[in-house]
């Protein structure tokens, strides 16, 4: 509709020009002159002529708007040529003027206006996209931008003997240099006034550096007692400012390369700040507005600077000891670092010929024989795929990790509440051969030590019990033998718990055997088994039901041990004639087991450490409980986390504690 309106406007304007006689000379060029005595040329009625001019103009404009200028120009050109020939023939043979010139002028005007409108729309969209991309790529707040400029100067201060450093940028008129950031070694000294002769000479030095695009040096004594260095700040071939350094020592030429690199970063920061200040709210098309063209150029420079800094990530990955690869969602490899190429046993040229599945085929093993299945699982679920790959032929163990990188939208959801948008696949290969060997050595050593400790402990415990049965031994000695027996048993329990925790923490541990388990039933069985121990200490052990509890996927043996250790702790640290309550409650997506006592409680400073191995709580200023192994709660935490659950504790000194753990419900 807009194109038709513009074409109609062009036709109407042409009609006015034609009726005013302004194109009579042009019109005469496309008709054959009439000889004296012949019938004069006949023209259509004025209303018909106006209708023809407007109709042809609107047709040409509509055609250009539908098929585009490039495709329509050959057809329109051929049509104009045919109409010009027809005009000459009609005027010669039929003595009729078909008004070719006004129709041609109207058509050309319509084509021009419609094409200008199309270019306007494209330019507006392009400018908006460039501005949006530049804004999204550079989210640095103005205060942070200033901090980045100052941060670059502070970095130079750690390397060079700086007395003062100043970043200059052109003023709003694009002429004189004005300071944008400044750093002095001695901030207590007053800054030079801008009209000071030394200051003016320093600015002249920076002007020379900007004009020549070269570093300019002023030795000590030429301007003042410091050596001055002026460095032009260039970004994308344009000088955006200057960096002035005043040194207490002579400038070392070996620092020139570092100074240029830091200057490039400062130039990018300075260009972003200038682009942010020049952003426009409403823009004319760039082909008619130099201001809009400059704005778009600044936005392109921002994008270029951000892309330059994003390439730093690839350079960092190139230095990583782990192998990293990035694959687009079409299977193309976007980046492969040297460590990944080494792990795949390929050179750079061979890697460039591979796609995602070709790379993963290099790591096929017993547990990873179908890479496509692993990739499909990651894409469908979004969950990370991680496996240990053992290669016996080369005595190597690699850890493979395939993850789906997504675009983050705040809390992980986009504005419509749907899942985050997938971007690419990240593949990591880590050589864990030495670590697995160390873990195996550690496991073997622990097993050997536990065996070597258990043998003498068994003998100590057995012989102490036999000696205690001998009536000839004095009563005092029997008490000593009982102490020996109790301590040896406690050490045996400590070894058993330590081995259990170690087994759960092992990197090569087997998956726990999970079945559908009713936690309320497991609690009931454990409470029944622990009643004799509770009665012995005059503790009431209560189990509270909360209706029907759905099952969880868990290893019954491990979960029962975890509940037993929580109950044992509650009984052990509760005063006589108090109660320990165990309850099972249903939460939104989990089932929680709660063990609550009226014991001594846990001090606030120990809450965060009670789940650590061998940590024991000191109570009432006394020494830590020597009867505790410090492993019970660590075992509970490992078991629960093995099942994908969480542990929690609430405690108040003198009023009791509430220990709990939650497992995901089925």
mmCIF file of N, CA, C and O in Angstrom, residues 432-495:
data_model
loop_
_atom_site.group_PDB
_atom_site.id
_atom_site.type_symbol
_atom_site.label_atom_id
_atom_site.label_comp_id
_atom_site.label_asym_id
_atom_site.label_seq_id
_atom_site.Cartn_x
_atom_site.Cartn_y
_atom_site.Cartn_z
ATOM 1 N N UNK A 432 43.056 -38.853 32.841
ATOM 2 C CA UNK A 432 42.996 -39.133 34.277
ATOM 3 C C UNK A 432 43.779 -40.399 34.616
ATOM 4 O O UNK A 432 43.559 -41.007 35.660
ATOM 5 N N UNK A 433 44.709 -40.775 33.736
ATOM 6 C CA UNK A 433 45.467 -42.010 33.964
ATOM 7 C C UNK A 433 46.228 -41.949 35.275
ATOM 8 O O UNK A 433 46.145 -42.868 36.104
ATOM 9 N N UNK A 434 46.979 -40.876 35.486
ATOM 10 C CA UNK A 434 47.772 -40.772 36.716
ATOM 11 C C UNK A 434 46.867 -40.703 37.937
ATOM 12 O O UNK A 434 47.179 -41.277 38.989
ATOM 13 N N UNK A 435 45.761 -39.975 37.827
ATOM 14 C CA UNK A 435 44.853 -39.860 38.960
ATOM 15 C C UNK A 435 44.255 -41.214 39.316
ATOM 16 O O UNK A 435 44.126 -41.559 40.498
ATOM 17 N N UNK A 436 43.882 -42.029 38.297
ATOM 18 C CA UNK A 436 43.316 -43.348 38.569
ATOM 19 C C UNK A 436 44.360 -44.261 39.197
ATOM 20 O O UNK A 436 44.051 -45.053 40.096
ATOM 21 N N UNK A 437 45.599 -44.141 38.728
ATOM 22 C CA UNK A 437 46.669 -44.937 39.335
ATOM 23 C C UNK A 437 46.865 -44.546 40.795
ATOM 24 O O UNK A 437 47.072 -45.413 41.665
ATOM 25 N N UNK A 438 46.806 -43.240 41.067
ATOM 26 C CA UNK A 438 46.960 -42.778 42.444
ATOM 27 C C UNK A 438 45.805 -43.271 43.315
ATOM 28 O O UNK A 438 46.012 -43.700 44.459
ATOM 29 N N UNK A 439 44.572 -43.190 42.774
ATOM 30 C CA UNK A 439 43.414 -43.653 43.542
ATOM 31 C C UNK A 439 43.507 -45.146 43.826
ATOM 32 O O UNK A 439 43.142 -45.602 44.915
ATOM 33 N N UNK A 440 43.979 -45.894 42.832
ATOM 34 C CA UNK A 440 44.122 -47.334 43.052
ATOM 35 C C UNK A 440 45.184 -47.613 44.105
ATOM 36 O O UNK A 440 45.010 -48.485 44.979
ATOM 37 N N UNK A 441 46.287 -46.855 44.037
ATOM 38 C CA UNK A 441 47.334 -47.021 45.040
ATOM 39 C C UNK A 441 46.815 -46.653 46.424
ATOM 40 O O UNK A 441 47.086 -47.349 47.420
ATOM 41 N N UNK A 442 46.046 -45.576 46.490
ATOM 42 C CA UNK A 442 45.464 -45.159 47.764
ATOM 43 C C UNK A 442 44.516 -46.227 48.301
ATOM 44 O O UNK A 442 44.547 -46.556 49.498
ATOM 45 N N UNK A 443 43.677 -46.777 47.399
ATOM 46 C CA UNK A 443 42.731 -47.809 47.822
ATOM 47 C C UNK A 443 43.462 -49.046 48.328
ATOM 48 O O UNK A 443 43.102 -49.629 49.357
ATOM 49 N N UNK A 444 44.500 -49.438 47.577
ATOM 50 C CA UNK A 444 45.264 -50.619 48.001
ATOM 51 C C UNK A 444 45.943 -50.382 49.345
ATOM 52 O O UNK A 444 45.976 -51.282 50.204
ATOM 53 N N UNK A 445 46.453 -49.191 49.530
ATOM 54 C CA UNK A 445 47.130 -48.893 50.792
ATOM 55 C C UNK A 445 46.146 -48.893 51.958
ATOM 56 O O UNK A 445 46.445 -49.423 53.041
ATOM 57 N N UNK A 446 44.950 -48.325 51.723
ATOM 58 C CA UNK A 446 43.949 -48.305 52.789
ATOM 59 C C UNK A 446 43.513 -49.716 53.143
ATOM 60 O O UNK A 446 43.385 -50.082 54.325
ATOM 61 N N UNK A 447 43.316 -50.539 52.112
ATOM 62 C CA UNK A 447 42.917 -51.921 52.370
ATOM 63 C C UNK A 447 44.004 -52.664 53.129
ATOM 64 O O UNK A 447 43.722 -53.425 54.070
ATOM 65 N N UNK A 448 45.261 -52.437 52.732
ATOM 66 C CA UNK A 448 46.372 -53.112 53.411
ATOM 67 C C UNK A 448 46.471 -52.648 54.862
ATOM 68 O O UNK A 448 46.605 -53.476 55.785
ATOM 69 N N UNK A 449 46.364 -51.329 55.072
ATOM 70 C CA UNK A 449 46.481 -50.815 56.427
ATOM 71 C C UNK A 449 45.328 -51.310 57.301
ATOM 72 O O UNK A 449 45.532 -51.678 58.467
ATOM 73 N N UNK A 450 44.122 -51.306 56.721
ATOM 74 C CA UNK A 450 42.992 -51.760 57.523
ATOM 75 C C UNK A 450 43.142 -53.226 57.897
ATOM 76 O O UNK A 450 42.816 -53.642 59.016
ATOM 77 N N UNK A 451 43.656 -54.022 56.963
ATOM 78 C CA UNK A 451 43.864 -55.446 57.271
ATOM 79 C C UNK A 451 44.937 -55.613 58.335
ATOM 80 O O UNK A 451 44.798 -56.403 59.286
ATOM 81 N N UNK A 452 46.036 -54.856 58.187
ATOM 82 C CA UNK A 452 47.122 -54.965 59.145
ATOM 83 C C UNK A 452 46.723 -54.431 60.521
ATOM 84 O O UNK A 452 47.257 -54.865 61.547
ATOM 85 N N UNK A 453 45.767 -53.475 60.545
ATOM 86 C CA UNK A 453 45.303 -52.960 61.829
ATOM 87 C C UNK A 453 44.286 -53.899 62.472
ATOM 88 O O UNK A 453 44.268 -54.063 63.700
ATOM 89 N N UNK A 454 43.446 -54.502 61.651
ATOM 90 C CA UNK A 454 42.406 -55.359 62.199
ATOM 91 C C UNK A 454 42.996 -56.596 62.870
ATOM 92 O O UNK A 454 42.496 -57.062 63.903
ATOM 93 N N UNK A 455 44.058 -57.145 62.306
ATOM 94 C CA UNK A 455 44.639 -58.378 62.872
ATOM 95 C C UNK A 455 45.127 -58.179 64.299
ATOM 96 O O UNK A 455 44.735 -58.933 65.209
ATOM 97 N N UNK A 456 45.963 -57.158 64.552
ATOM 98 C CA UNK A 456 46.384 -56.974 65.955
ATOM 99 C C UNK A 456 45.242 -56.542 66.868
ATOM 100 O O UNK A 456 45.207 -56.913 68.049
ATOM 101 N N UNK A 457 44.259 -55.752 66.317
ATOM 102 C CA UNK A 457 43.137 -55.338 67.147
ATOM 103 C C UNK A 457 42.294 -56.530 67.570
ATOM 104 O O UNK A 457 41.801 -56.596 68.705
ATOM 105 N N UNK A 458 42.124 -57.461 66.646
ATOM 106 C CA UNK A 458 41.365 -58.668 66.995
ATOM 107 C C UNK A 458 42.071 -59.437 68.109
ATOM 108 O O UNK A 458 41.433 -59.931 69.060
ATOM 109 N N UNK A 459 43.387 -59.526 67.988
ATOM 110 C CA UNK A 459 44.156 -60.231 69.028
ATOM 111 C C UNK A 459 44.074 -59.498 70.359
ATOM 112 O O UNK A 459 43.878 -60.106 71.422
ATOM 113 N N UNK A 460 44.216 -58.171 70.316
ATOM 114 C CA UNK A 460 44.163 -57.382 71.556
ATOM 115 C C UNK A 460 42.813 -57.558 72.235
ATOM 116 O O UNK A 460 42.713 -57.785 73.452
ATOM 117 N N UNK A 461 41.732 -57.425 71.405
ATOM 118 C CA UNK A 461 40.388 -57.539 71.962
ATOM 119 C C UNK A 461 40.135 -58.937 72.523
ATOM 120 O O UNK A 461 39.595 -59.112 73.627
ATOM 121 N N UNK A 462 40.556 -59.956 71.769
ATOM 122 C CA UNK A 462 40.311 -61.330 72.216
ATOM 123 C C UNK A 462 41.059 -61.682 73.482
ATOM 124 O O UNK A 462 40.481 -62.245 74.430
ATOM 125 N N UNK A 463 42.333 -61.351 73.500
ATOM 126 C CA UNK A 463 43.129 -61.707 74.686
ATOM 127 C C UNK A 463 42.725 -60.886 75.909
ATOM 128 O O UNK A 463 42.781 -61.377 77.052
ATOM 129 N N UNK A 464 42.303 -59.629 75.688
ATOM 130 C CA UNK A 464 41.868 -58.827 76.839
ATOM 131 C C UNK A 464 40.590 -59.406 77.434
ATOM 132 O O UNK A 464 40.421 -59.425 78.666
ATOM 133 N N UNK A 465 39.680 -59.898 76.601
ATOM 134 C CA UNK A 465 38.460 -60.514 77.118
ATOM 135 C C UNK A 465 38.777 -61.817 77.853
ATOM 136 O O UNK A 465 38.159 -62.131 78.887
ATOM 137 N N UNK A 466 39.716 -62.621 77.315
ATOM 138 C CA UNK A 466 40.102 -63.869 77.993
ATOM 139 C C UNK A 466 40.740 -63.581 79.347
ATOM 140 O O UNK A 466 40.454 -64.251 80.357
ATOM 141 N N UNK A 467 41.611 -62.588 79.384
ATOM 142 C CA UNK A 467 42.259 -62.254 80.648
ATOM 143 C C UNK A 467 41.251 -61.751 81.669
ATOM 144 O O UNK A 467 41.376 -61.997 82.880
ATOM 145 N N UNK A 468 40.219 -61.004 81.172
ATOM 146 C CA UNK A 468 39.213 -60.477 82.098
ATOM 147 C C UNK A 468 38.402 -61.585 82.749
ATOM 148 O O UNK A 468 37.839 -61.398 83.837
ATOM 149 N N UNK A 469 38.362 -62.759 82.129
ATOM 150 C CA UNK A 469 37.611 -63.885 82.691
ATOM 151 C C UNK A 469 38.400 -64.623 83.775
ATOM 152 O O UNK A 469 37.837 -65.471 84.487
ATOM 153 N N UNK A 470 39.676 -64.338 83.880
ATOM 154 C CA UNK A 470 40.525 -65.017 84.866
ATOM 155 C C UNK A 470 40.266 -64.415 86.254
ATOM 156 O O UNK A 470 40.494 -63.222 86.488
ATOM 157 N N UNK A 471 39.762 -65.255 87.190
ATOM 158 C CA UNK A 471 39.439 -64.780 88.541
ATOM 159 C C UNK A 471 40.672 -64.409 89.347
ATOM 160 O O UNK A 471 40.558 -63.709 90.366
ATOM 161 N N UNK A 472 41.833 -64.898 88.934
ATOM 162 C CA UNK A 472 43.049 -64.623 89.697
ATOM 163 C C UNK A 472 43.577 -63.202 89.461
ATOM 164 O O UNK A 472 44.453 -62.749 90.191
ATOM 165 N N UNK A 473 43.071 -62.558 88.443
ATOM 166 C CA UNK A 473 43.549 -61.203 88.148
ATOM 167 C C UNK A 473 42.848 -60.219 89.071
ATOM 168 O O UNK A 473 41.621 -60.290 89.251
ATOM 169 N N UNK A 474 43.565 -59.278 89.649
ATOM 170 C CA UNK A 474 42.954 -58.315 90.574
ATOM 171 C C UNK A 474 41.866 -57.483 89.874
ATOM 172 O O UNK A 474 41.862 -57.317 88.651
ATOM 173 N N UNK A 475 40.939 -56.960 90.698
ATOM 174 C CA UNK A 475 39.811 -56.194 90.167
ATOM 175 C C UNK A 475 40.278 -54.948 89.408
ATOM 176 O O UNK A 475 39.733 -54.595 88.352
ATOM 177 N N UNK A 476 41.276 -54.293 89.924
ATOM 178 C CA UNK A 476 41.789 -53.095 89.250
ATOM 179 C C UNK A 476 42.345 -53.426 87.876
ATOM 180 O O UNK A 476 42.122 -52.701 86.898
ATOM 181 N N UNK A 477 43.042 -54.557 87.768
ATOM 182 C CA UNK A 477 43.586 -54.975 86.471
ATOM 183 C C UNK A 477 42.467 -55.332 85.504
ATOM 184 O O UNK A 477 42.565 -55.094 84.289
ATOM 185 N N UNK A 478 41.379 -55.913 86.045
ATOM 186 C CA UNK A 478 40.247 -56.236 85.171
ATOM 187 C C UNK A 478 39.640 -54.959 84.572
ATOM 188 O O UNK A 478 39.202 -54.952 83.420
ATOM 189 N N UNK A 479 39.610 -53.893 85.362
ATOM 190 C CA UNK A 479 39.104 -52.632 84.820
ATOM 191 C C UNK A 479 39.987 -52.135 83.675
ATOM 192 O O UNK A 479 39.489 -51.642 82.655
ATOM 193 N N UNK A 480 41.308 -52.301 83.850
ATOM 194 C CA UNK A 480 42.223 -51.907 82.778
ATOM 195 C C UNK A 480 41.996 -52.757 81.531
ATOM 196 O O UNK A 480 42.015 -52.258 80.391
ATOM 197 N N UNK A 481 41.769 -54.056 81.728
ATOM 198 C CA UNK A 481 41.519 -54.944 80.593
ATOM 199 C C UNK A 481 40.213 -54.573 79.885
ATOM 200 O O UNK A 481 40.116 -54.647 78.653
ATOM 201 N N UNK A 482 39.215 -54.158 80.658
ATOM 202 C CA UNK A 482 37.951 -53.754 80.049
ATOM 203 C C UNK A 482 38.129 -52.488 79.210
ATOM 204 O O UNK A 482 37.554 -52.352 78.128
ATOM 205 N N UNK A 483 38.954 -51.581 79.717
ATOM 206 C CA UNK A 483 39.252 -50.364 78.951
ATOM 207 C C UNK A 483 39.946 -50.726 77.648
ATOM 208 O O UNK A 483 39.622 -50.196 76.565
ATOM 209 N N UNK A 484 40.927 -51.666 77.735
ATOM 210 C CA UNK A 484 41.631 -52.109 76.522
ATOM 211 C C UNK A 484 40.644 -52.708 75.524
ATOM 212 O O UNK A 484 40.681 -52.431 74.322
ATOM 213 N N UNK A 485 39.723 -53.520 75.997
ATOM 214 C CA UNK A 485 38.740 -54.156 75.121
ATOM 215 C C UNK A 485 37.822 -53.115 74.485
ATOM 216 O O UNK A 485 37.544 -53.166 73.276
ATOM 217 N N UNK A 486 37.341 -52.160 75.275
ATOM 218 C CA UNK A 486 36.437 -51.141 74.738
ATOM 219 C C UNK A 486 37.126 -50.274 73.681
ATOM 220 O O UNK A 486 36.541 -49.966 72.630
ATOM 221 N N UNK A 487 38.365 -49.895 73.957
ATOM 222 C CA UNK A 487 39.079 -49.041 73.018
ATOM 223 C C UNK A 487 39.411 -49.783 71.731
ATOM 224 O O UNK A 487 39.356 -49.211 70.636
ATOM 225 N N UNK A 488 39.763 -51.040 71.843
ATOM 226 C CA UNK A 488 40.045 -51.816 70.630
ATOM 227 C C UNK A 488 38.775 -51.988 69.795
ATOM 228 O O UNK A 488 38.819 -51.935 68.562
ATOM 229 N N UNK A 489 37.640 -52.170 70.455
ATOM 230 C CA UNK A 489 36.380 -52.268 69.717
ATOM 231 C C UNK A 489 36.037 -50.935 69.048
ATOM 232 O O UNK A 489 35.544 -50.906 67.912
ATOM 233 N N UNK A 490 36.280 -49.840 69.784
ATOM 234 C CA UNK A 490 36.014 -48.525 69.186
ATOM 235 C C UNK A 490 36.904 -48.297 67.970
ATOM 236 O O UNK A 490 36.453 -47.771 66.944
ATOM 237 N N UNK A 491 38.154 -48.697 68.037
ATOM 238 C CA UNK A 491 39.044 -48.547 66.893
ATOM 239 C C UNK A 491 38.585 -49.422 65.722
ATOM 240 O O UNK A 491 38.662 -49.013 64.554
ATOM 241 N N UNK A 492 38.060 -50.588 66.012
ATOM 242 C CA UNK A 492 37.539 -51.457 64.948
ATOM 243 C C UNK A 492 36.349 -50.794 64.257
ATOM 244 O O UNK A 492 36.223 -50.826 63.025
ATOM 245 N N UNK A 493 35.473 -50.182 65.078
ATOM 246 C CA UNK A 493 34.335 -49.491 64.475
ATOM 247 C C UNK A 493 34.798 -48.309 63.631
ATOM 248 O O UNK A 493 34.245 -48.027 62.565
ATOM 249 N N UNK A 494 35.805 -47.610 64.112
ATOM 250 C CA UNK A 494 36.336 -46.476 63.359
ATOM 251 C C UNK A 494 36.886 -46.938 62.012
ATOM 252 O O UNK A 494 36.652 -46.308 60.969
ATOM 253 N N UNK A 495 37.609 -48.033 62.007
ATOM 254 C CA UNK A 495 38.165 -48.560 60.751
ATOM 255 C C UNK A 495 37.050 -48.955 59.797
ATOM 256 O O UNK A 495 37.095 -48.667 58.595
#
